[in-house]
Coordinates of C-alpha atoms in Angstrom, one line a residue:
X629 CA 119.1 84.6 231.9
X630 CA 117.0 86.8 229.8
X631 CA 119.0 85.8 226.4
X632 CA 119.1 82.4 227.2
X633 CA 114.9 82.8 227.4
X634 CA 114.7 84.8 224.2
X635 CA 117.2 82.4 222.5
X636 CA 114.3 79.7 223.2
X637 CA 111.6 81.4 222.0
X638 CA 113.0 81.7 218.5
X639 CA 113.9 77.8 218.5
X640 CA 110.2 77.5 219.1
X641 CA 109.2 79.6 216.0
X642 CA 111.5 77.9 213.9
X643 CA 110.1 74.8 214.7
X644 CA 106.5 75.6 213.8
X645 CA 107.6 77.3 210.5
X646 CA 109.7 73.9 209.5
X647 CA 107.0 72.0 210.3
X648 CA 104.3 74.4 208.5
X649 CA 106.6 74.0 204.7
X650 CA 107.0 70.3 205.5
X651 CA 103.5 69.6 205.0
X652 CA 103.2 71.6 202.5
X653 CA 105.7 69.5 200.8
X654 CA 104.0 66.1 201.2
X655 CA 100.6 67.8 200.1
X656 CA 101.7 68.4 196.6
X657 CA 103.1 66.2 193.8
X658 CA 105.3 66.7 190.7
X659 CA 104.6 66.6 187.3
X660 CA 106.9 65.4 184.4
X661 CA 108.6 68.3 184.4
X662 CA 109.4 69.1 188.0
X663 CA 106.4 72.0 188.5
X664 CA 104.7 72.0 191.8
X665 CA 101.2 71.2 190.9
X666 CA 98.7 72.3 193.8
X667 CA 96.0 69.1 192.8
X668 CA 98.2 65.8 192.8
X669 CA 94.9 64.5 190.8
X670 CA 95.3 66.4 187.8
X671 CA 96.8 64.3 185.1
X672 CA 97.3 67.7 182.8
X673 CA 99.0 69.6 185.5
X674 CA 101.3 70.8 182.9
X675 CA 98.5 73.1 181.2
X676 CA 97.9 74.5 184.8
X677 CA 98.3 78.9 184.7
X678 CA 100.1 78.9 180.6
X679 CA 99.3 77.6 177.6
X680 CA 102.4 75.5 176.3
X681 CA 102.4 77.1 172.7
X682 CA 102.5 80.6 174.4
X683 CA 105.9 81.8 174.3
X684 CA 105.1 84.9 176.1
X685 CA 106.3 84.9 179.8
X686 CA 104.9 88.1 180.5
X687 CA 101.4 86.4 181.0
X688 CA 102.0 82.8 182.4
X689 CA 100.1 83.2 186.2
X690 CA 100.7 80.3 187.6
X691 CA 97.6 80.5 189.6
X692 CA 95.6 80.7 186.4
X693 CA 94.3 77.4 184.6
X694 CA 92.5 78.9 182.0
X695 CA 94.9 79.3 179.0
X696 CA 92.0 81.5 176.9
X697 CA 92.6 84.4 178.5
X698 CA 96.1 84.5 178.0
X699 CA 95.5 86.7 174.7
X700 CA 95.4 90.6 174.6
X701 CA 92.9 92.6 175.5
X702 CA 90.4 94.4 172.8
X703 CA 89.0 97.7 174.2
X704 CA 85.5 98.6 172.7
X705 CA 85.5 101.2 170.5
X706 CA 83.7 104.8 171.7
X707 CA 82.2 107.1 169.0
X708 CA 82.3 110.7 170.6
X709 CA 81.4 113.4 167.5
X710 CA 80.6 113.6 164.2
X711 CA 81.6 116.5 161.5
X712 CA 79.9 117.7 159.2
X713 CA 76.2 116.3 160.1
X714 CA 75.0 117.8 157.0
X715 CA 76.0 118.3 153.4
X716 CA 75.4 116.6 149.9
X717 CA 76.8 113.4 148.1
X718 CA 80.8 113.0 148.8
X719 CA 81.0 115.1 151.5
X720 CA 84.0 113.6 153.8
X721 CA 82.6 113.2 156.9
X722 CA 85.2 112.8 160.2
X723 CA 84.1 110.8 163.1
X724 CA 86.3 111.3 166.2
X725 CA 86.1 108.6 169.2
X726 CA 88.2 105.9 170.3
X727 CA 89.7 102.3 169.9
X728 CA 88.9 102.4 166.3
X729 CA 92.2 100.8 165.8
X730 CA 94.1 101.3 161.9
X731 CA 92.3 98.4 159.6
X732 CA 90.2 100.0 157.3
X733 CA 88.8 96.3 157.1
X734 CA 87.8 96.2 160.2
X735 CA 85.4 99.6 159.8
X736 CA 82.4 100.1 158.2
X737 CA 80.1 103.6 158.1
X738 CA 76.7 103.9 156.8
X739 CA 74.8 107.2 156.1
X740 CA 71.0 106.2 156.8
X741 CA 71.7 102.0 155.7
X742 CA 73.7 102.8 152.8
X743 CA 77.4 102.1 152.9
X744 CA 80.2 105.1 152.3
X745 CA 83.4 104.7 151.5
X746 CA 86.1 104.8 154.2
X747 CA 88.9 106.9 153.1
X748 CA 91.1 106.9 156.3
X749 CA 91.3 105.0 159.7
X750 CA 93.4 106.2 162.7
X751 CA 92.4 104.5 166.4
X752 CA 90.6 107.5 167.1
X753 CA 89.0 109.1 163.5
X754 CA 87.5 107.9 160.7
X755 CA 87.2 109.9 157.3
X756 CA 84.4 108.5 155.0
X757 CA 82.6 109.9 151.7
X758 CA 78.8 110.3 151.6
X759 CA 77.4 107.8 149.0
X760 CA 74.9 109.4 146.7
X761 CA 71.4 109.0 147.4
X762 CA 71.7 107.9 151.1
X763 CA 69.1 110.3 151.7
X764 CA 68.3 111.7 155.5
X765 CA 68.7 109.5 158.4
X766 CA 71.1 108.0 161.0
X767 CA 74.9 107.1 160.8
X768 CA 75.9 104.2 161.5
X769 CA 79.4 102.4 162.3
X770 CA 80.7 99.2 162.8
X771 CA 84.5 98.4 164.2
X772 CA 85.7 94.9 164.3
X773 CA 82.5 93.7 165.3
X774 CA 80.9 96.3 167.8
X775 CA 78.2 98.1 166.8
X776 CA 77.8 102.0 167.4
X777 CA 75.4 104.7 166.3
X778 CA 75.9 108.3 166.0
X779 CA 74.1 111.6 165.0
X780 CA 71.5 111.7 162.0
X781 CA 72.9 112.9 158.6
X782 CA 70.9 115.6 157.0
X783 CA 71.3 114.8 153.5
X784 CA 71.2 117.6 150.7
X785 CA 69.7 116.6 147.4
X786 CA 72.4 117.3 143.9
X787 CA 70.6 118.2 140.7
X788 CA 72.3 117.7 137.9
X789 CA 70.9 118.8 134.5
X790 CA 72.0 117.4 131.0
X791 CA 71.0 117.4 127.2
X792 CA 69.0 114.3 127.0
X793 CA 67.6 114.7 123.2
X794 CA 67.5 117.6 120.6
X795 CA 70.2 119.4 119.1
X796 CA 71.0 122.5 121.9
X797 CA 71.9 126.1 120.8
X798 CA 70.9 125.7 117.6
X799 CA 67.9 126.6 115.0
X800 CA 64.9 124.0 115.2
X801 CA 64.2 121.2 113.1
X802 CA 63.2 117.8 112.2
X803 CA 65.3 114.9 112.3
X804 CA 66.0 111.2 113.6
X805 CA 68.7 110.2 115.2
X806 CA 70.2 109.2 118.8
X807 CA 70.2 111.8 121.8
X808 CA 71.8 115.1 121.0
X809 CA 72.1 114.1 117.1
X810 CA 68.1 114.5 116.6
X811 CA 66.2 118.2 116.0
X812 CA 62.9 118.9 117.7
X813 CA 61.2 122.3 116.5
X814 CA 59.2 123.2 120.3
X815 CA 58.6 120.6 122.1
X816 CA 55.5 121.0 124.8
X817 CA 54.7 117.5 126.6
X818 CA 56.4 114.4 127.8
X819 CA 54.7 110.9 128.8
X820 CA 56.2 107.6 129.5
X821 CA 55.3 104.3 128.7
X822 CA 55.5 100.7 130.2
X823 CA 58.1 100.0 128.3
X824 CA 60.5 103.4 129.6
X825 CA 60.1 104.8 126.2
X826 CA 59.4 108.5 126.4
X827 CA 57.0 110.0 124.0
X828 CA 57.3 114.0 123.4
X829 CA 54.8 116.2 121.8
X830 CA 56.7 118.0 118.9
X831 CA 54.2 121.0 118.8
X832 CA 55.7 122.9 115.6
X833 CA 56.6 119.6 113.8
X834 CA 52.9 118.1 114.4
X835 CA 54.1 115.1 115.6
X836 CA 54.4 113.0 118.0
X837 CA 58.2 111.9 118.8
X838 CA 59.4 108.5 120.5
X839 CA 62.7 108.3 122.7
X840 CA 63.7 105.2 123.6
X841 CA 65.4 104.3 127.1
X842 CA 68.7 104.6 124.8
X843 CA 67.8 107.8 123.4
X844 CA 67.2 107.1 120.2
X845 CA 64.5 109.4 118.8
X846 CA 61.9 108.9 116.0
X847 CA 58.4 110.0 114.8
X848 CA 55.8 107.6 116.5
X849 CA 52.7 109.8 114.9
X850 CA 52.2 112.7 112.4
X851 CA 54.8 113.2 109.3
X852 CA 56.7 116.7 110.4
X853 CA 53.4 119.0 108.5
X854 CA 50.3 120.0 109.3
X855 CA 46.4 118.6 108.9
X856 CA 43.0 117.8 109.6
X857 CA 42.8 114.0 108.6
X858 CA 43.4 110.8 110.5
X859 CA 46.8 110.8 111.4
X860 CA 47.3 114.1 111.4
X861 CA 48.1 116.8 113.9
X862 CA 47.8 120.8 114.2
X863 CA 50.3 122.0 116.7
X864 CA 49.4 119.3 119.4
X865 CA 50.3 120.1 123.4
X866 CA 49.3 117.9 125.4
X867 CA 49.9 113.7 126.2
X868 CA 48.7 110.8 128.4
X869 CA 49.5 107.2 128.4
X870 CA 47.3 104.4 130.2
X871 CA 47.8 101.0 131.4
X872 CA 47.7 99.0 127.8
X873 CA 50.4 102.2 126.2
X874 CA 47.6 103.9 124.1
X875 CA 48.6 107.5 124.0
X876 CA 45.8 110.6 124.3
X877 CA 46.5 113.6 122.0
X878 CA 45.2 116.8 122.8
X879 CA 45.9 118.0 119.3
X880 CA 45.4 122.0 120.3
X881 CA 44.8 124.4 117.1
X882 CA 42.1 121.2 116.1
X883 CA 40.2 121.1 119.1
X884 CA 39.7 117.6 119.8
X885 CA 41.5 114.7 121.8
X886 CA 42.8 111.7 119.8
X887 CA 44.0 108.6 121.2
X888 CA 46.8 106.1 119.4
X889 CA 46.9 102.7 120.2
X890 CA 50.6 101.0 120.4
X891 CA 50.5 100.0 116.7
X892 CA 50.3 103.3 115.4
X893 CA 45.3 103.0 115.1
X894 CA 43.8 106.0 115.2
X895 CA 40.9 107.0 116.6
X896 CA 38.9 110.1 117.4
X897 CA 37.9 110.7 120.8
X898 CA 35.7 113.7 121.1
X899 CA 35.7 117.5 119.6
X900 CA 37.2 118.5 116.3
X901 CA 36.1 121.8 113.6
X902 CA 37.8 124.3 112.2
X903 CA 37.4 126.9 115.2
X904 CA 37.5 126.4 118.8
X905 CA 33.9 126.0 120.4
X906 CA 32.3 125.2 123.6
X907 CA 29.6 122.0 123.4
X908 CA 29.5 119.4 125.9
X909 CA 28.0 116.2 124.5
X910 CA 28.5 113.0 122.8
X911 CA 32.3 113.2 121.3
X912 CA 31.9 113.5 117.7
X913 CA 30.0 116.4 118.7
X914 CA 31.5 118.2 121.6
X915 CA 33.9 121.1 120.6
X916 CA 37.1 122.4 122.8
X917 CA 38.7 125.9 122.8
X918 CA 42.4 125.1 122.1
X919 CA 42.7 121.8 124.4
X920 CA 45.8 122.0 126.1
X921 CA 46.5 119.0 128.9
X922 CA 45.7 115.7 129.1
X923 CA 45.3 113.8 133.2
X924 CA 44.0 110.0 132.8
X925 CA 42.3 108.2 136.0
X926 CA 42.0 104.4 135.4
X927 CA 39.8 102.7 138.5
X928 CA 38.0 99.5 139.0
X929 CA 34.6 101.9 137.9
X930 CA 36.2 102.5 134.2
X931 CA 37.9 105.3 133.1
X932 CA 38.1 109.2 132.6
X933 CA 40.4 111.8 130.8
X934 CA 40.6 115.9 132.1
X935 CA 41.4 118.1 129.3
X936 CA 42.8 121.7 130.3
X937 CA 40.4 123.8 127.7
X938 CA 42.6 126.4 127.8
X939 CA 40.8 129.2 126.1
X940 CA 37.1 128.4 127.5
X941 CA 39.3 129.0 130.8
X942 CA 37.5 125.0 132.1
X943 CA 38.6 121.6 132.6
X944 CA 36.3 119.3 130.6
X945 CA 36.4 115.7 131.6
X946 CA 35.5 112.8 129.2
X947 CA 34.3 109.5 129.9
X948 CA 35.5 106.6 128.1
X949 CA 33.2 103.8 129.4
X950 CA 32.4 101.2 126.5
X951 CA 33.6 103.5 124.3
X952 CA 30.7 106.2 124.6
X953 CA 32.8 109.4 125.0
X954 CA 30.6 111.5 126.9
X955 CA 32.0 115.3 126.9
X956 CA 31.1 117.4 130.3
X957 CA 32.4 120.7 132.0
X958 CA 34.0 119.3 135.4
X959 CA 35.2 122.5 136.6
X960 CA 34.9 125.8 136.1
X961 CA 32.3 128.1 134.2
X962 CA 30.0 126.4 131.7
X963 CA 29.1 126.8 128.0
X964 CA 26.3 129.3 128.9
X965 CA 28.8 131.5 130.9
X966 CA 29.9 134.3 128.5
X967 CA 32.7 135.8 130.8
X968 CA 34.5 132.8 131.8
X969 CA 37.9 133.7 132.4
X970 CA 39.1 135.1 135.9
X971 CA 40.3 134.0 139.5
X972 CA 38.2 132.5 142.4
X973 CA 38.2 129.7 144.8
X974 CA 35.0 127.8 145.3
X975 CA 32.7 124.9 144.3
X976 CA 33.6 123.3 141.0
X977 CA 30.8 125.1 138.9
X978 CA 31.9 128.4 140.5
X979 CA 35.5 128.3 140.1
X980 CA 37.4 130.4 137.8
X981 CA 40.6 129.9 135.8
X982 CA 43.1 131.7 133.7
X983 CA 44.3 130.2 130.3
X984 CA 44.6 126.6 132.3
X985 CA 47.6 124.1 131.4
X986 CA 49.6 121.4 132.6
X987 CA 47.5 119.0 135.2
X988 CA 48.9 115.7 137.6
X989 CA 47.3 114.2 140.3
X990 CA 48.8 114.4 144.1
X991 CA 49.3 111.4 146.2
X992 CA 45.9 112.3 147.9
X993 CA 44.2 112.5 145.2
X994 CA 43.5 115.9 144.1
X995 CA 44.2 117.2 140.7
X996 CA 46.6 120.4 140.3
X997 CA 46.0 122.5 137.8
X998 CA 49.0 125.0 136.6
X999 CA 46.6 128.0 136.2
X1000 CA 48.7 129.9 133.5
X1001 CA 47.6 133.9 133.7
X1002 CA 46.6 133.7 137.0
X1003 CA 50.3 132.5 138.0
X1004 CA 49.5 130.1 140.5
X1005 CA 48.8 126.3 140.9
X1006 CA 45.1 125.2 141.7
X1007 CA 43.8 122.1 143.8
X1008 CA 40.5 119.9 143.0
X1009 CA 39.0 118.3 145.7
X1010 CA 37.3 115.8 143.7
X1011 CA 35.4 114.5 147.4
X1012 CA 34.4 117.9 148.1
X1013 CA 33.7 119.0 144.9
X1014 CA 35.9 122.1 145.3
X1015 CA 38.7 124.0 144.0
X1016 CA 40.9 125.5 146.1
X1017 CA 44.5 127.5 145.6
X1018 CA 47.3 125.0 146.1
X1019 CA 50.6 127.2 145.7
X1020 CA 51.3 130.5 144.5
X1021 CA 50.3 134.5 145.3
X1022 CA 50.8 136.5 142.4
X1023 CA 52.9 137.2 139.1
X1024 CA 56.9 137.0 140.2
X1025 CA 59.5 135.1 141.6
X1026 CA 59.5 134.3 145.2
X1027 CA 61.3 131.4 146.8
X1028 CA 62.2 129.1 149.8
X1029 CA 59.1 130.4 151.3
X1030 CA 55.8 128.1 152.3
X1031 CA 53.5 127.3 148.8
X1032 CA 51.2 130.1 149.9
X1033 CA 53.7 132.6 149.7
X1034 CA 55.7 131.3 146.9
X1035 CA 55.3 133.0 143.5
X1036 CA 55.6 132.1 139.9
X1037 CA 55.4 133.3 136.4
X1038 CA 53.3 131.3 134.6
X1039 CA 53.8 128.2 135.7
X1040 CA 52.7 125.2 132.6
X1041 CA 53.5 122.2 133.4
X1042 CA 53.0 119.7 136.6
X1043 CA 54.3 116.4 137.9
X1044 CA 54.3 114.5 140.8
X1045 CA 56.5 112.0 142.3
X1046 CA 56.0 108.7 144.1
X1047 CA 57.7 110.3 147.4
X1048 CA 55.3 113.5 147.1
X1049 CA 57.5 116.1 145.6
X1050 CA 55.7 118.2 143.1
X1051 CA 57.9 119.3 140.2
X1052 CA 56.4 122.5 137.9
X1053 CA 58.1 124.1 135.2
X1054 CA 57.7 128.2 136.2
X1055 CA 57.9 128.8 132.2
X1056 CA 58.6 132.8 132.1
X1057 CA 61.2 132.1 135.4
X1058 CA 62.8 129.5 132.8
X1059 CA 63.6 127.3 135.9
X1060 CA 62.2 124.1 137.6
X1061 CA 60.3 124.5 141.2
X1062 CA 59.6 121.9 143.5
X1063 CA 57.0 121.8 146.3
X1064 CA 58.1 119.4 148.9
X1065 CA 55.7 117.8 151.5
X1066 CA 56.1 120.1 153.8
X1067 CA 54.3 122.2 151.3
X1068 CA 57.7 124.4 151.0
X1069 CA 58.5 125.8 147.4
X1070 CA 62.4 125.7 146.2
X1071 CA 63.9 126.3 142.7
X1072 CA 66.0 123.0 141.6
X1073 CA 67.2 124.0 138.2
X1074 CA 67.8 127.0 136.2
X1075 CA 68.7 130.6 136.7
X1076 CA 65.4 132.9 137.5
X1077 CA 64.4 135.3 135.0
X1078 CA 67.3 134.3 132.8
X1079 CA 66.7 132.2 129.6
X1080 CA 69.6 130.4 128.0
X1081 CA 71.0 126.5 127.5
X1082 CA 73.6 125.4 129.8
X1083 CA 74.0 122.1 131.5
X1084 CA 75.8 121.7 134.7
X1085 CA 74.3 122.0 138.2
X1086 CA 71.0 123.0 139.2
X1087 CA 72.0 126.5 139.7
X1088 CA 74.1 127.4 137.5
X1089 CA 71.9 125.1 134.4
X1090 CA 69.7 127.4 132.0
X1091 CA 66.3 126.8 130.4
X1092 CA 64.5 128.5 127.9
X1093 CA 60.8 128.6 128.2
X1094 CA 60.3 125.1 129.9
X1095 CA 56.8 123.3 129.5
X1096 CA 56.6 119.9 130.2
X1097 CA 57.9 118.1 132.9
X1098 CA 57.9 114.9 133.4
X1099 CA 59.4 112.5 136.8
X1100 CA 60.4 109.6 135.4
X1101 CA 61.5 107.3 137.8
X1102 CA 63.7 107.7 141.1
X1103 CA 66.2 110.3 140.4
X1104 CA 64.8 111.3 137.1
X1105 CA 63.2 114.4 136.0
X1106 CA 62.4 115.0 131.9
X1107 CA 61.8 118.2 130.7
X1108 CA 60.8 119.6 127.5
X1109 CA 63.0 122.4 127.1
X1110 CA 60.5 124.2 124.4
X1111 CA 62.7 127.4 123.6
X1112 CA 66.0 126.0 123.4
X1113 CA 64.2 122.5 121.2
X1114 CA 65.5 119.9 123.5
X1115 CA 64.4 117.4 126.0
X1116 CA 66.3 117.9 129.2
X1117 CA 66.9 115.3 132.0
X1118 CA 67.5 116.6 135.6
X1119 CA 69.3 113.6 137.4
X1120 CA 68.6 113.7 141.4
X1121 CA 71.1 112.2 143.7

């Protein structure tokens, strides 16, 4: 009796289960191909859960009607470290993460927005090279669309110094020709015109020297001797250039300034005699004391030269308005001071100076003044009406220290750059200094306290008795190598 109940029971269940797949079966319709398709509506049932052109099995789900899925996977790419985060152009830089996959094509690494070269791609490093002059800022990578940002790059500046003109290790002299073909006999000053022609002050050949941008050297003024007349020149030192290309001689052992128009007109600016004196006045009548530096400020109000007069120990300032070259002391003692020379900080009239030099003007406008004896590089204030002490703290050689600690032997010539660097040729160190923003003082070329001529890397390059220096343009730095008779060019990258 019990089996016969149990017996029943199961008959009952297999009822209600045929029942349950019969319906199911008259639910659903057929498509060409003898699929069961779940919507008897769908006309396209056969593109219901796989793509016909997909040959793969592996992922046809047959509850899936969205054949755009059906393709693999791509797993966003993870950027984890960086190595090295600091070093100079080239350096090969590894970046270690994830999904970076193996197409160089596909990857892309910039060092602060400009592009390095990827040397090697596995799917979790990268090897790329520092391009040169990326400068400091982020890195930045891009893999097969996605976008990730690491670390900043602490870039470290090259300087690389090469014979740009003049004839090196070799007696002076005086010829024409291209680059390292021509002769210079002590070359003091450099200037550039509009046109990227560089103009040298040839102090022992009295003349002034043209390079153009292909280095091709020739005499733009004087005739390789000596004079007093128009045209020429008595062991000239100093240059500016303004706005229209006429050039501003300060023509040294005969006291007065001179200025050359582009066509070769000359024309006497102020001071002149046999021996050095101290007048102010109208031009024709003011005398220098061996004029050594010329600084030119154009403005809206007219314009002005500052002359270095190196052995009155002042900087005399010269107005060229309409022509009427009026001859002043600016700073520093006056004519009717007899004991001129010395060392103080103060108002303009009270200031005192060394054997003054080279001169530039710094982004904020003051003028710097590379005081010669006293071994240190002065300030203006031309809003205060002051003079202060910029860099330097006595005879020597001290560097990678702050400007006020920093030492120099004297120091002759000054430039400064559109991104605030402040380049000085430290003449009796024979090497190039810089004083960054930050006001910090570093040696970029030449050994210290070691004269000689080699090109090659800032430190292992040599200079003899550097004077003028000159930034020419981004990545550029000129400098007239006066012991060794060449012009030098310092390339930055």
């Amino acid at each position: 009796m019990k089996t016969m109940k149990t017996i029943g029971i199961l008959r009952l269940r297999d009822i209600f289960l045929l029942l349950v797949l019969l319906s199911l079966a008259l639910s659903c319709g057929s498509d060409d191909n003898g699929m069961d398709c779940p919507d008897p509506t769908n006309a396209n049932c056969d593109q219901v859960g796989d793509d016909p052109q997909d040959d793969d099995p592996q992922d046809d789900d047959p509850r899936d009607d969205d054949p755009q899925d059906d393709d693999p996977v791509v797993l966003e790419p993870t950027l984890s470290s960086v190595a090295p985060v600091t070093g100079p152009k080239h350096t090969e830089v590894v970046i270690t993460g994830e999904n970076f996959g193996t197409d160089a094509t596909k990857v892309s690494v910039s060092f602060n927005g400009t592009p390095g070269e990827v040397l090697g791609v596995t799917d979790t490093e990268v090897t790329v090279k520092v391009p040169a002059r990326a400068y400091t800022g982020p890195i930045t990578m891009e893999v097969d669309g996605f976008d990730l940002t690491g670390p900043e790059f602490v870039y470290e500046l090259t300087y690389t110094v090469e014979t740009f003109a003049g004839t090196p290790e070799e007696d002076p002299g005086y010829e024409e020709g291209t680059g390292t073909a021509a002769k210079f006999n002590q070359p003091y000053d450099l200037a550039k015109d509009s046109g990227g022609n560089i103009f040298v002050v040839d102090r022992n050949n009295h003349a002034i020297r043209k390079i153009t941008p292909d280095g091709e050297v020739s005499t733009f003024a004087g005739n390789g001797s000596w004079g007093r007349e128009n045209g020429e020149y008595l062991s000239p030192q100093g240059l500016a250039i303004d706005g229209d290309d006429n050039i501003y001689v300060a023509d040294t052992e005969n006291h007065r300034i001179v200025k050359i128009t582009p066509s070769g007109d000359w024309t006497l600016i102020a001071g002149g005699g046999l021996v050095g004196g101290y007048v102010n006045g109208p031009g024709a009548g003011a005398r220098f004391n061996y004029p050594t530096a010329i600084l030119l400020e154009e403005g809206s109000g007219g314009s002005t030269l500052y002359v270095t007069d190196q052995y009155n120990h002042a900087i005399r300032r010269i107005s060229l308005d309409e022509g009427q070259y009026t001859v002043s002391t600016y700073a520093g003692p006056g004519p009717e001071i007899t004991e001129r020379e010395g060392y103080m900080d103060g108002g303009l009239s009270d200031a005192r100076f060394s054997y003054p030099t080279g001169m530039a003007k710094s982004g904020d406008g003051a003028i710097l003044i590379a005081d010669y004896d006293n071994h240190r590089i002065r300030a203006i204030d031309q809003d205060a009406g002051t003079v202060g002490t910029f860099a330097g703290s006595d005879r020597g050689y001290v560097n990678d220290v702050p400007r006020s600690e920093a030492k120099f032997r004297s120091p002759r010539g000054v430039s400064v750059a559109g991104d605030g660097n402040i380049y000085i040729s430290d003449r009796l160190n024979h090497c190039i200094r810089r004083i960054d923003p930050e006001g910090n003082v570093t040696t970029i070329a030449g050994l210290p306290e070691s004269s000689g001529h080699v090109d090659g890397l800032g430190n292992v390059a040599q200079f003899t008795s550097p004077a003028g220096v000159l930034q020419g343009g981004e990545g550029e730095i000129y400098v007239a190598d006066t012991g060794n008779h060449t012009i030098r060019k310092i390339i930055i990258d």
